[in-house]
mmCIF file of C-alpha atoms in Angstrom:
data_model
loop_
_atom_site.group_PDB
_atom_site.id
_atom_site.type_symbol
_atom_site.label_atom_id
_atom_site.label_comp_id
_atom_site.label_asym_id
_atom_site.label_seq_id
_atom_site.Cartn_x
_atom_site.Cartn_y
_atom_site.Cartn_z
ATOM 1 C CA MET A 82 233.240 -126.430 -15.154
ATOM 2 C CA ASN A 83 229.746 -127.937 -15.168
ATOM 3 C CA VAL A 84 227.125 -125.912 -13.276
ATOM 4 C CA VAL A 85 223.595 -127.264 -12.810
ATOM 5 C CA VAL A 86 220.590 -124.971 -12.297
ATOM 6 C CA ILE A 87 217.489 -126.585 -10.809
ATOM 7 C CA GLY A 88 214.234 -125.343 -9.356
ATOM 8 C CA ALA A 89 214.255 -125.772 -5.582
ATOM 9 C CA GLN A 90 210.458 -125.679 -5.195
ATOM 10 C CA TRP A 91 207.545 -126.847 -7.375
ATOM 11 C CA GLY A 92 208.743 -125.191 -10.568
ATOM 12 C CA ASP A 93 208.196 -121.667 -11.940
ATOM 13 C CA GLU A 94 210.953 -120.272 -9.711
ATOM 14 C CA GLY A 95 212.625 -118.199 -12.414
ATOM 15 C CA LYS A 96 215.193 -120.723 -13.689
ATOM 16 C CA GLY A 97 214.977 -119.417 -17.241
ATOM 17 C CA LYS A 98 215.923 -115.906 -16.194
ATOM 18 C CA ILE A 99 218.839 -117.164 -14.098
ATOM 19 C CA VAL A 100 220.151 -119.435 -16.865
ATOM 20 C CA ASP A 101 219.930 -116.501 -19.264
ATOM 21 C CA TYR A 102 221.783 -114.321 -16.743
ATOM 22 C CA LEU A 103 224.583 -116.863 -16.259
ATOM 23 C CA ALA A 104 224.797 -117.973 -19.899
ATOM 24 C CA ASN A 105 227.045 -115.076 -20.848
ATOM 25 C CA ASN A 106 229.937 -116.854 -19.111
ATOM 26 C CA ALA A 107 229.076 -120.330 -20.396
ATOM 27 C CA ASP A 108 230.444 -121.973 -23.518
ATOM 28 C CA ALA A 109 227.388 -124.199 -23.925
ATOM 29 C CA ILE A 110 223.941 -124.554 -22.355
ATOM 30 C CA VAL A 111 222.181 -127.905 -21.961
ATOM 31 C CA ARG A 112 218.518 -128.402 -21.097
ATOM 32 C CA TYR A 113 218.581 -131.860 -19.560
ATOM 33 C CA SER A 114 214.960 -132.855 -18.808
ATOM 34 C CA GLY A 115 211.271 -132.160 -19.383
ATOM 35 C CA GLY A 116 209.381 -131.131 -22.452
ATOM 36 C CA ALA A 117 206.994 -128.482 -23.738
ATOM 37 C CA ASN A 118 205.116 -128.593 -20.429
ATOM 38 C CA ALA A 119 207.824 -126.317 -19.001
ATOM 39 C CA GLY A 120 207.827 -122.570 -19.538
ATOM 40 C CA HIS A 121 210.711 -120.176 -18.977
ATOM 41 C CA THR A 122 210.158 -116.421 -19.228
ATOM 42 C CA ILE A 123 213.051 -114.093 -20.005
ATOM 43 C CA VAL A 124 212.845 -110.293 -20.104
ATOM 44 C CA ILE A 125 215.590 -108.286 -21.810
ATOM 45 C CA ASP A 126 215.195 -104.502 -22.026
ATOM 46 C CA ASN A 127 211.447 -104.904 -21.356
ATOM 47 C CA GLU A 128 211.069 -107.395 -24.218
ATOM 48 C CA GLN A 129 209.669 -110.736 -23.094
ATOM 49 C CA TYR A 130 210.508 -114.183 -24.497
ATOM 50 C CA ALA A 131 208.592 -117.317 -23.492
ATOM 51 C CA LEU A 132 210.565 -120.509 -24.073
ATOM 52 C CA HIS A 133 209.263 -124.038 -23.592
ATOM 53 C CA LEU A 134 211.810 -126.389 -25.140
ATOM 54 C CA VAL A 135 214.800 -124.372 -26.286
ATOM 55 C CA PRO A 136 217.427 -123.695 -23.574
ATOM 56 C CA SER A 137 217.387 -120.130 -22.249
ATOM 57 C CA GLY A 138 220.926 -119.361 -23.459
ATOM 58 C CA VAL A 139 219.745 -119.265 -27.084
ATOM 59 C CA LEU A 140 219.195 -115.504 -26.793
ATOM 60 C CA TYR A 141 222.965 -114.955 -26.813
ATOM 61 C CA PRO A 142 224.014 -114.953 -30.500
ATOM 62 C CA ASP A 143 227.310 -116.785 -29.916
ATOM 63 C CA LYS A 144 226.072 -119.624 -27.663
ATOM 64 C CA LYS A 145 225.398 -123.219 -28.619
ATOM 65 C CA VAL A 146 222.476 -124.879 -26.863
ATOM 66 C CA TYR A 147 221.559 -128.541 -26.512
ATOM 67 C CA LEU A 148 218.287 -130.360 -25.889
ATOM 68 C CA GLY A 149 219.531 -133.250 -23.776
ATOM 69 C CA SER A 150 218.944 -136.987 -23.604
ATOM 70 C CA GLY A 151 216.467 -136.699 -20.732
ATOM 71 C CA MET A 152 214.124 -134.461 -22.690
ATOM 72 C CA VAL A 153 210.931 -135.486 -24.485
ATOM 73 C CA ILE A 154 210.510 -133.337 -27.569
ATOM 74 C CA ASP A 155 207.363 -132.418 -29.438
ATOM 75 C CA PRO A 156 208.663 -131.566 -32.956
ATOM 76 C CA GLU A 157 205.673 -129.378 -33.763
ATOM 77 C CA ALA A 158 206.156 -127.321 -30.575
ATOM 78 C CA LEU A 159 209.921 -127.161 -31.094
ATOM 79 C CA PHE A 160 209.826 -125.796 -34.633
ATOM 80 C CA THR A 161 207.019 -123.379 -33.777
ATOM 81 C CA GLU A 162 209.247 -122.022 -31.012
ATOM 82 C CA LEU A 163 212.280 -121.828 -33.274
ATOM 83 C CA GLN A 164 210.232 -119.955 -35.873
ATOM 84 C CA MET A 165 209.119 -117.508 -33.182
ATOM 85 C CA LEU A 166 212.759 -116.854 -32.309
ATOM 86 C CA LYS A 167 213.667 -116.357 -35.954
ATOM 87 C CA ASP A 168 210.753 -113.944 -36.445
ATOM 88 C CA ARG A 169 212.067 -111.919 -33.509
ATOM 89 C CA GLY A 170 215.555 -111.660 -34.929
ATOM 90 C CA ILE A 171 217.216 -114.531 -33.053
ATOM 91 C CA ASN A 172 219.341 -116.516 -35.499
ATOM 92 C CA TRP A 173 219.329 -120.042 -34.057
ATOM 93 C CA GLU A 174 220.440 -122.095 -37.064
ATOM 94 C CA GLY A 175 223.681 -123.942 -36.427
ATOM 95 C CA ARG A 176 223.402 -123.274 -32.680
ATOM 96 C CA VAL A 177 220.540 -125.545 -31.520
ATOM 97 C CA PHE A 178 221.242 -129.267 -31.249
ATOM 98 C CA ILE A 179 219.276 -132.290 -30.037
ATOM 99 C CA SER A 180 220.609 -135.389 -28.307
ATOM 100 C CA ASP A 181 220.098 -138.449 -30.468
ATOM 101 C CA ARG A 182 218.880 -140.228 -27.316
ATOM 102 C CA ALA A 183 216.031 -137.755 -26.670
ATOM 103 C CA HIS A 184 212.524 -139.154 -27.115
ATOM 104 C CA LEU A 185 209.786 -137.747 -29.325
ATOM 105 C CA VAL A 186 206.294 -136.709 -28.229
ATOM 106 C CA LEU A 187 203.746 -137.858 -30.801
ATOM 107 C CA PRO A 188 200.352 -136.118 -31.258
ATOM 108 C CA ARG A 189 198.264 -139.040 -30.003
ATOM 109 C CA TYR A 190 200.247 -139.018 -26.753
ATOM 110 C CA ARG A 191 198.572 -135.716 -25.867
ATOM 111 C CA THR A 192 195.147 -137.333 -26.114
ATOM 112 C CA LEU A 193 196.314 -140.326 -24.069
ATOM 113 C CA ASP A 194 197.685 -137.953 -21.425
ATOM 114 C CA LYS A 195 194.353 -136.189 -21.000
ATOM 115 C CA GLU A 196 192.319 -139.389 -21.070
ATOM 116 C CA ARG A 197 194.504 -141.090 -18.483
ATOM 117 C CA ASP A 198 194.350 -138.149 -16.081
ATOM 118 C CA ALA A 199 190.576 -137.768 -16.520
ATOM 119 C CA LYS A 200 190.067 -141.416 -15.529
ATOM 120 C CA ARG A 201 191.962 -141.010 -12.240
ATOM 121 C CA LYS A 202 189.797 -140.659 -9.148
ATOM 122 C CA LYS A 203 192.120 -137.828 -8.112
ATOM 123 C CA PRO A 204 193.633 -136.239 -11.241
ATOM 124 C CA ILE A 205 197.256 -135.155 -11.061
ATOM 125 C CA GLY A 206 196.605 -132.019 -13.119
ATOM 126 C CA THR A 207 198.628 -132.811 -16.238
ATOM 127 C CA THR A 208 199.255 -130.071 -18.798
ATOM 128 C CA GLY A 209 197.952 -132.498 -21.425
ATOM 129 C CA ARG A 210 200.997 -132.128 -23.658
ATOM 130 C CA GLY A 211 201.841 -135.806 -23.868
ATOM 131 C CA ILE A 212 204.818 -135.606 -21.552
ATOM 132 C CA GLY A 213 203.761 -138.293 -19.063
ATOM 133 C CA THR A 214 202.739 -140.679 -21.833
ATOM 134 C CA THR A 215 206.065 -140.193 -23.628
ATOM 135 C CA TYR A 216 208.059 -140.928 -20.470
ATOM 136 C CA SER A 217 205.808 -143.932 -19.851
ATOM 137 C CA MET A 218 206.444 -145.243 -23.374
ATOM 138 C CA LYS A 219 210.155 -144.681 -22.801
ATOM 139 C CA SER A 220 210.077 -146.758 -19.590
ATOM 140 C CA GLU A 221 208.106 -149.498 -21.307
ATOM 141 C CA ARG A 222 210.720 -149.465 -24.107
ATOM 142 C CA ASP A 223 208.142 -148.556 -26.727
ATOM 143 C CA GLY A 224 209.276 -144.975 -27.306
ATOM 144 C CA ILE A 225 210.880 -143.455 -30.371
ATOM 145 C CA ARG A 226 214.173 -141.541 -30.140
ATOM 146 C CA ILE A 227 215.887 -139.142 -32.514
ATOM 147 C CA ALA A 228 218.460 -141.911 -33.097
ATOM 148 C CA ASP A 229 215.672 -144.229 -34.265
ATOM 149 C CA LEU A 230 214.371 -142.027 -37.071
ATOM 150 C CA GLU A 231 216.516 -143.808 -39.669
ATOM 151 C CA TRP A 232 215.818 -147.274 -38.238
ATOM 152 C CA LYS A 233 213.320 -148.569 -40.792
ATOM 153 C CA GLU A 234 212.132 -151.589 -38.780
ATOM 154 C CA LYS A 235 211.438 -149.428 -35.725
ATOM 155 C CA ILE A 236 209.498 -146.833 -37.686
ATOM 156 C CA GLU A 237 207.357 -149.558 -39.247
ATOM 157 C CA GLU A 238 206.210 -150.599 -35.752
ATOM 158 C CA LEU A 239 204.453 -147.265 -35.289
ATOM 159 C CA GLU A 240 200.868 -146.292 -36.064
ATOM 160 C CA ASP A 241 200.266 -144.832 -39.542
ATOM 161 C CA GLU A 242 199.449 -141.420 -38.053
ATOM 162 C CA ASP A 243 202.746 -141.470 -36.154
ATOM 163 C CA ILE A 244 204.723 -142.233 -39.297
ATOM 164 C CA THR A 245 202.983 -139.452 -41.214
ATOM 165 C CA PHE A 246 203.744 -136.988 -38.409
ATOM 166 C CA ILE A 247 207.400 -138.024 -38.152
ATOM 167 C CA GLU A 248 207.960 -137.706 -41.895
ATOM 168 C CA LYS A 249 207.059 -133.991 -41.671
ATOM 169 C CA TYR A 250 209.924 -133.325 -39.276
ATOM 170 C CA LYS A 251 212.399 -136.161 -39.840
ATOM 171 C CA ASP A 252 214.976 -134.361 -41.982
ATOM 172 C CA ARG A 253 215.038 -131.256 -39.815
ATOM 173 C CA LEU A 254 215.414 -133.289 -36.626
ATOM 174 C CA LEU A 255 218.220 -135.411 -38.074
ATOM 175 C CA SER A 256 220.100 -132.290 -39.187
ATOM 176 C CA MET A 257 220.200 -131.162 -35.534
ATOM 177 C CA LYS A 258 221.050 -134.444 -33.810
ATOM 178 C CA VAL A 259 224.279 -134.990 -31.868
ATOM 179 C CA ASN A 260 225.856 -137.590 -29.619
ATOM 180 C CA MET A 261 225.671 -135.832 -26.246
ATOM 181 C CA THR A 262 228.536 -137.689 -24.584
ATOM 182 C CA ALA A 263 230.847 -136.928 -27.487
ATOM 183 C CA GLU A 264 229.754 -133.286 -27.485
ATOM 184 C CA MET A 265 230.205 -132.821 -23.748
ATOM 185 C CA TRP A 266 233.673 -134.394 -23.931
ATOM 186 C CA LYS A 267 234.652 -131.530 -26.242
ATOM 187 C CA TYR A 268 233.556 -129.110 -23.512
ATOM 188 C CA ARG A 269 235.287 -130.947 -20.657
ATOM 189 C CA ASN A 270 237.640 -128.035 -19.959
ATOM 190 C CA LYS A 271 235.083 -125.317 -20.605
ATOM 191 C CA ASN A 272 232.036 -123.852 -18.856
ATOM 192 C CA VAL A 273 228.763 -125.712 -19.392
ATOM 193 C CA LEU A 274 225.462 -124.589 -17.888
ATOM 194 C CA MET A 275 222.893 -127.349 -17.351
ATOM 195 C CA GLU A 276 219.272 -126.241 -17.119
ATOM 196 C CA GLY A 277 216.592 -128.316 -15.407
ATOM 197 C CA ALA A 278 212.828 -128.212 -15.839
ATOM 198 C CA GLN A 279 210.041 -128.072 -13.252
ATOM 199 C CA GLY A 280 211.405 -128.248 -9.695
ATOM 200 C CA ALA A 281 213.000 -130.486 -7.073
ATOM 201 C CA LEU A 282 209.653 -131.185 -5.408
ATOM 202 C CA LEU A 283 208.250 -132.407 -8.727
ATOM 203 C CA ASP A 284 211.008 -134.953 -9.279
ATOM 204 C CA ILE A 285 209.702 -138.455 -9.992
ATOM 205 C CA ASP A 286 211.698 -139.990 -7.116
ATOM 206 C CA SER A 287 212.295 -137.271 -4.528
ATOM 207 C CA GLY A 288 209.206 -135.130 -5.147
ATOM 208 C CA THR A 289 205.652 -135.275 -3.797
ATOM 209 C CA TYR A 290 204.809 -138.495 -5.642
ATOM 210 C CA PRO A 291 202.408 -139.133 -7.390
ATOM 211 C CA TYR A 292 201.827 -135.391 -7.834
ATOM 212 C CA VAL A 293 205.072 -134.955 -9.734
ATOM 213 C CA SER A 294 206.385 -134.645 -13.254
ATOM 214 C CA SER A 295 207.429 -137.791 -15.115
ATOM 215 C CA GLY A 296 211.079 -136.876 -15.587
ATOM 216 C CA LEU A 297 214.179 -136.264 -13.517
ATOM 217 C CA SER A 298 214.012 -132.671 -12.328
ATOM 218 C CA CYS A 299 216.560 -133.340 -9.588
ATOM 219 C CA ALA A 300 220.211 -132.299 -9.860
ATOM 220 C CA ALA A 301 221.264 -135.903 -10.484
ATOM 221 C CA GLY A 302 219.193 -135.842 -13.676
ATOM 222 C CA ALA A 303 221.697 -133.421 -15.185
ATOM 223 C CA ALA A 304 224.314 -136.158 -15.463
ATOM 224 C CA CYS A 305 221.910 -138.489 -17.289
ATOM 225 C CA GLY A 306 220.474 -135.784 -19.520
ATOM 226 C CA ALA A 307 223.820 -134.291 -20.491
ATOM 227 C CA GLY A 308 225.524 -137.623 -21.091
ATOM 228 C CA ILE A 309 228.186 -137.160 -18.396
ATOM 229 C CA GLY A 310 229.107 -138.942 -15.181
ATOM 230 C CA PRO A 311 227.879 -137.628 -11.796
ATOM 231 C CA ARG A 312 231.399 -136.713 -10.673
ATOM 232 C CA ALA A 313 231.631 -134.302 -13.610
ATOM 233 C CA ILE A 314 229.074 -131.995 -11.948
ATOM 234 C CA ASP A 315 230.995 -129.215 -10.190
ATOM 235 C CA LYS A 316 228.264 -127.058 -8.691
ATOM 236 C CA VAL A 317 224.484 -127.114 -8.154
ATOM 237 C CA LEU A 318 222.391 -123.947 -7.952
ATOM 238 C CA GLY A 319 218.854 -124.089 -6.566
ATOM 239 C CA VAL A 320 216.441 -121.342 -7.657
ATOM 240 C CA PHE A 321 213.580 -120.421 -5.311
ATOM 241 C CA LYS A 322 211.085 -117.607 -4.863
ATOM 242 C CA ALA A 323 210.694 -115.473 -1.751
ATOM 243 C CA TYR A 324 207.339 -117.269 -1.417
ATOM 244 C CA SER A 325 205.953 -120.592 -2.693
ATOM 245 C CA THR A 326 203.849 -121.436 -5.737
ATOM 246 C CA ARG A 327 202.538 -124.623 -7.251
ATOM 247 C CA VAL A 328 200.521 -125.532 -10.353
ATOM 248 C CA GLY A 329 198.163 -128.487 -10.463
ATOM 249 C CA ASN A 330 197.120 -130.828 -7.697
ATOM 250 C CA GLY A 331 199.170 -132.155 -4.811
ATOM 251 C CA PRO A 332 200.114 -131.113 -1.270
ATOM 252 C CA MET A 333 201.308 -127.600 -0.495
ATOM 253 C CA PRO A 334 201.488 -127.090 3.299
ATOM 254 C CA THR A 335 202.006 -123.311 3.185
ATOM 255 C CA GLU A 336 199.259 -122.501 0.655
ATOM 256 C CA PHE A 337 197.330 -119.338 1.514
ATOM 257 C CA ASN A 338 193.960 -119.941 3.123
ATOM 258 C CA ASP A 339 191.104 -118.872 0.818
ATOM 259 C CA THR A 340 189.079 -117.595 3.745
ATOM 260 C CA THR A 341 191.562 -115.528 5.752
ATOM 261 C CA GLN A 342 194.430 -114.985 3.296
ATOM 262 C CA SER A 343 192.659 -114.526 -0.039
ATOM 263 C CA GLU A 344 193.671 -110.865 -0.246
ATOM 264 C CA LEU A 345 197.332 -111.728 0.297
ATOM 265 C CA CYS A 346 197.077 -114.517 -2.281
ATOM 266 C CA THR A 347 195.576 -112.162 -4.873
ATOM 267 C CA PHE A 348 198.299 -109.589 -4.192
ATOM 268 C CA ILE A 349 201.134 -112.114 -4.580
ATOM 269 C CA ARG A 350 199.599 -113.718 -7.658
ATOM 270 C CA ASP A 351 198.968 -110.455 -9.479
ATOM 271 C CA THR A 352 202.133 -108.631 -8.418
ATOM 272 C CA GLY A 353 204.285 -111.689 -9.109
ATOM 273 C CA ARG A 354 202.477 -112.516 -12.396
ATOM 274 C CA GLU A 355 201.811 -115.987 -11.088
ATOM 275 C CA TYR A 356 200.115 -117.442 -14.131
ATOM 276 C CA GLY A 357 201.531 -120.386 -16.064
ATOM 277 C CA VAL A 358 203.723 -119.528 -19.061
ATOM 278 C CA THR A 359 202.596 -122.709 -20.811
ATOM 279 C CA THR A 360 198.993 -123.076 -19.626
ATOM 280 C CA GLY A 361 198.006 -119.633 -18.360
ATOM 281 C CA ARG A 362 196.598 -121.284 -15.242
ATOM 282 C CA PRO A 363 196.727 -119.211 -12.035
ATOM 283 C CA ARG A 364 199.345 -120.662 -9.708
ATOM 284 C CA ARG A 365 198.601 -121.649 -6.147
ATOM 285 C CA CYS A 366 200.483 -119.316 -3.798
ATOM 286 C CA GLY A 367 201.707 -119.567 -0.232
ATOM 287 C CA PHE A 368 204.325 -118.605 2.319
ATOM 288 C CA LEU A 369 207.946 -119.522 1.716
ATOM 289 C CA ASP A 370 208.303 -123.141 2.859
ATOM 290 C CA LEU A 371 211.732 -123.393 4.445
ATOM 291 C CA VAL A 372 211.152 -127.005 5.501
ATOM 292 C CA ALA A 373 210.684 -128.006 1.858
ATOM 293 C CA LEU A 374 213.532 -125.752 0.709
ATOM 294 C CA ARG A 375 216.016 -127.285 3.143
ATOM 295 C CA TYR A 376 214.925 -130.763 2.018
ATOM 296 C CA ALA A 377 215.536 -129.745 -1.609
ATOM 297 C CA CYS A 378 218.997 -128.464 -0.679
ATOM 298 C CA ARG A 379 219.916 -131.707 1.049
ATOM 299 C CA VAL A 380 218.542 -134.150 -1.506
ATOM 300 C CA ASN A 381 220.150 -132.265 -4.414
ATOM 301 C CA SER A 382 223.467 -131.205 -2.830
ATOM 302 C CA ILE A 383 222.650 -127.570 -3.594
ATOM 303 C CA ASP A 384 225.798 -125.459 -3.216
ATOM 304 C CA GLU A 385 224.252 -122.050 -3.805
ATOM 305 C CA LEU A 386 220.692 -120.765 -3.638
ATOM 306 C CA VAL A 387 219.273 -118.212 -6.059
ATOM 307 C CA LEU A 388 216.533 -116.021 -4.578
ATOM 308 C CA THR A 389 214.000 -114.549 -7.009
ATOM 309 C CA HIS A 390 210.907 -112.332 -6.652
ATOM 310 C CA LEU A 391 212.229 -110.742 -3.469
ATOM 311 C CA ASP A 392 210.849 -107.416 -4.717
ATOM 312 C CA ILE A 393 207.268 -108.724 -4.613
ATOM 313 C CA TYR A 394 207.351 -108.135 -0.850
ATOM 314 C CA ASP A 395 208.427 -104.471 -1.172
ATOM 315 C CA SER A 396 205.149 -102.981 0.077
ATOM 316 C CA LEU A 397 204.260 -105.435 2.863
ATOM 317 C CA ASP A 398 204.447 -104.488 6.551
ATOM 318 C CA THR A 399 205.269 -108.040 7.647
ATOM 319 C CA ILE A 400 206.438 -111.205 5.908
ATOM 320 C CA GLU A 401 206.021 -114.758 7.129
ATOM 321 C CA ALA A 402 207.883 -117.970 6.341
ATOM 322 C CA CYS A 403 207.284 -121.566 7.382
ATOM 323 C CA VAL A 404 209.947 -122.975 9.738
ATOM 324 C CA ALA A 405 208.218 -126.220 10.786
ATOM 325 C CA TYR A 406 205.114 -128.336 10.213
ATOM 326 C CA GLU A 407 202.576 -129.298 12.825
ATOM 327 C CA ILE A 408 201.214 -132.759 12.040
ATOM 328 C CA ASP A 409 198.698 -134.311 14.426
ATOM 329 C CA GLY A 410 199.809 -132.017 17.234
ATOM 330 C CA LYS A 411 203.539 -132.655 16.802
ATOM 331 C CA GLU A 412 206.083 -130.328 15.231
ATOM 332 C CA THR A 413 208.636 -131.498 12.681
ATOM 333 C CA THR A 414 211.242 -129.787 10.531
ATOM 334 C CA ASP A 415 211.692 -132.831 8.275
ATOM 335 C CA PHE A 416 209.880 -132.970 4.947
ATOM 336 C CA PRO A 417 207.553 -136.034 4.945
ATOM 337 C CA SER A 418 207.380 -138.507 2.081
ATOM 338 C CA GLY A 419 203.718 -139.371 2.632
ATOM 339 C CA ILE A 420 201.087 -137.315 0.832
ATOM 340 C CA ASP A 421 198.601 -137.912 3.650
ATOM 341 C CA GLU A 422 201.053 -136.445 6.169
ATOM 342 C CA LEU A 423 201.745 -133.437 3.965
ATOM 343 C CA ASN A 424 198.022 -132.833 3.517
ATOM 344 C CA ARG A 425 197.615 -132.758 7.310
ATOM 345 C CA ALA A 426 200.635 -130.520 7.844
ATOM 346 C CA LYS A 427 199.969 -127.035 9.212
ATOM 347 C CA PRO A 428 202.710 -124.438 8.742
ATOM 348 C CA VAL A 429 204.478 -123.031 11.781
ATOM 349 C CA LEU A 430 205.229 -119.468 10.734
ATOM 350 C CA LYS A 431 207.947 -117.001 11.673
ATOM 351 C CA LYS A 432 207.333 -113.267 11.153
ATOM 352 C CA PHE A 433 209.766 -110.783 9.657
ATOM 353 C CA GLU A 434 209.436 -107.021 9.410
ATOM 354 C CA GLY A 435 208.981 -105.690 5.888
ATOM 355 C CA TRP A 436 211.393 -103.218 4.330
ATOM 356 C CA LYS A 437 208.724 -100.935 2.835
ATOM 357 C CA GLN A 438 210.841 -99.675 -0.055
ATOM 358 C CA SER A 439 211.608 -100.657 -3.633
ATOM 359 C CA LEU A 440 214.466 -103.082 -4.276
ATOM 360 C CA LYS A 441 214.380 -102.415 -8.022
ATOM 361 C CA ASN A 442 217.691 -100.557 -8.174
ATOM 362 C CA CYS A 443 219.630 -102.691 -5.685
ATOM 363 C CA ARG A 444 222.703 -104.205 -7.318
ATOM 364 C CA SER A 445 224.444 -105.729 -4.309
ATOM 365 C CA TYR A 446 223.598 -107.447 -1.050
ATOM 366 C CA GLU A 447 224.910 -104.421 0.840
ATOM 367 C CA GLU A 448 222.413 -102.138 -0.961
ATOM 368 C CA LEU A 449 219.451 -104.170 0.301
ATOM 369 C CA PRO A 450 217.511 -102.631 3.218
ATOM 370 C CA ALA A 451 218.407 -104.096 6.631
ATOM 371 C CA ASN A 452 215.117 -105.992 6.946
ATOM 372 C CA ALA A 453 215.582 -107.587 3.519
ATOM 373 C CA ARG A 454 219.082 -108.704 4.526
ATOM 374 C CA THR A 455 217.634 -110.174 7.741
ATOM 375 C CA TYR A 456 215.197 -112.244 5.656
ATOM 376 C CA VAL A 457 217.981 -113.465 3.362
ATOM 377 C CA ASP A 458 220.287 -114.251 6.299
ATOM 378 C CA PHE A 459 217.624 -116.345 8.003
ATOM 379 C CA ILE A 460 216.991 -118.330 4.817
ATOM 380 C CA GLU A 461 220.702 -119.115 4.614
ATOM 381 C CA GLU A 462 220.889 -120.118 8.253
ATOM 382 C CA PHE A 463 217.840 -122.381 8.083
ATOM 383 C CA SER A 464 218.597 -124.014 4.719
ATOM 384 C CA GLY A 465 222.332 -124.384 5.255
ATOM 385 C CA ALA A 466 223.014 -122.992 1.764
ATOM 386 C CA HIS A 467 224.454 -119.623 0.751
ATOM 387 C CA VAL A 468 222.227 -117.294 -1.287
ATOM 388 C CA GLY A 469 224.624 -116.496 -4.122
ATOM 389 C CA ILE A 470 222.329 -114.645 -6.544
ATOM 390 C CA ILE A 471 219.372 -112.346 -5.857
ATOM 391 C CA SER A 472 216.786 -111.155 -8.379
ATOM 392 C CA VAL A 473 214.805 -107.974 -7.689
ATOM 393 C CA GLY A 474 212.844 -107.660 -10.940
ATOM 394 C CA TYR A 475 211.931 -109.323 -14.225
ATOM 395 C CA ASP A 476 214.606 -107.893 -16.476
ATOM 396 C CA ARG A 477 217.978 -109.559 -16.975
ATOM 397 C CA LYS A 478 219.683 -106.545 -15.407
ATOM 398 C CA ASP A 479 217.540 -106.737 -12.245
ATOM 399 C CA THR A 480 219.866 -109.369 -10.838
ATOM 400 C CA PHE A 481 223.064 -109.347 -8.831
ATOM 401 C CA ILE A 482 225.591 -111.986 -7.968
ATOM 402 C CA ARG A 483 227.425 -112.139 -4.629
ATOM 403 C CA ALA A 484 230.337 -114.322 -5.737
ATOM 404 C CA ASN A 485 231.790 -115.715 -8.972
ATOM 405 C CA LEU A 486 229.881 -118.972 -9.457
ATOM 406 C CA TRP A 487 232.263 -120.206 -12.136
ATOM 407 C CA LYS A 488 235.125 -120.652 -9.686
#
């Protein structure tokens, strides 16, 4: 069974934790898109791991993990991360593999990334890690893949500094390369977990373009990145927070108002640790945007939702969520494609009573306070998707599942 886990918002929803939680029942874990611009935080017994390239399932000693064809891989960042894991007692050798179709991020691409964004009249807010430039080179058919490292004529086309950089990592990269389609065929009757990067609203096609990532962060990207056909995907899980966050520029209709909601923003940001794993930048915060969430469910065929950070609301008297947009005096529950429309959108908010107690020890839906269940039930009703997993804390154990997702 192939299960895809995507972010159902603008990234940073807690995908890494959920993949780690589900990986115990998977035979293999595939990260299918993105690069070192992504950051997944996993907490096990109060010990924190920050991963950027390596799939979250690597923390299980018996799991094989794959960096898929849709990824763009910075060798320096990858081997620094692998060394960190080794230093912390995680034996990854013989368990981490790279698709031979994955593209490499070269050092000068980072500089090009920053220069290109700085020249824009309205910068996108790139992380400056060369991701956009690498995907651009890939589209222009000037990129370099793992499969190309032994292609002498191709290597000779590169700049001298590129060749020098590649030579440092060539042998190690080649020792880890695999043919993804052949590998996934071996797992055709087993459980494979496919991990996305960023979020549905940052997808290059269905996101808030041009304020998006350069790769496929949609569910459909899992088929391309894992080297399988779309009909081989059995289930799609969409991870979302009990509120909304975004990093970088771009529209965010439910963002907290600096003037009247700055205190609420500070509370959510600090309590929820809303600072980028990769960049350390404070994330923009806002009310849960159910209009955007329902759009993400529909455009990605999300079967089950995964609700994280529900515990952040434990102490609040009231909670609000966006159920419609008001644009130029008219209400809509459809998510617009136009950035100008989204920038003019004002959230129509629905209030919910808070539960005023800790959810930390809840291990089932039935153990949640009545007001928390009301909030969850409304999300399901509005989005049209069942909330199958709920997270009430940072640790792996602070999670409970409502139904067996592998059936």
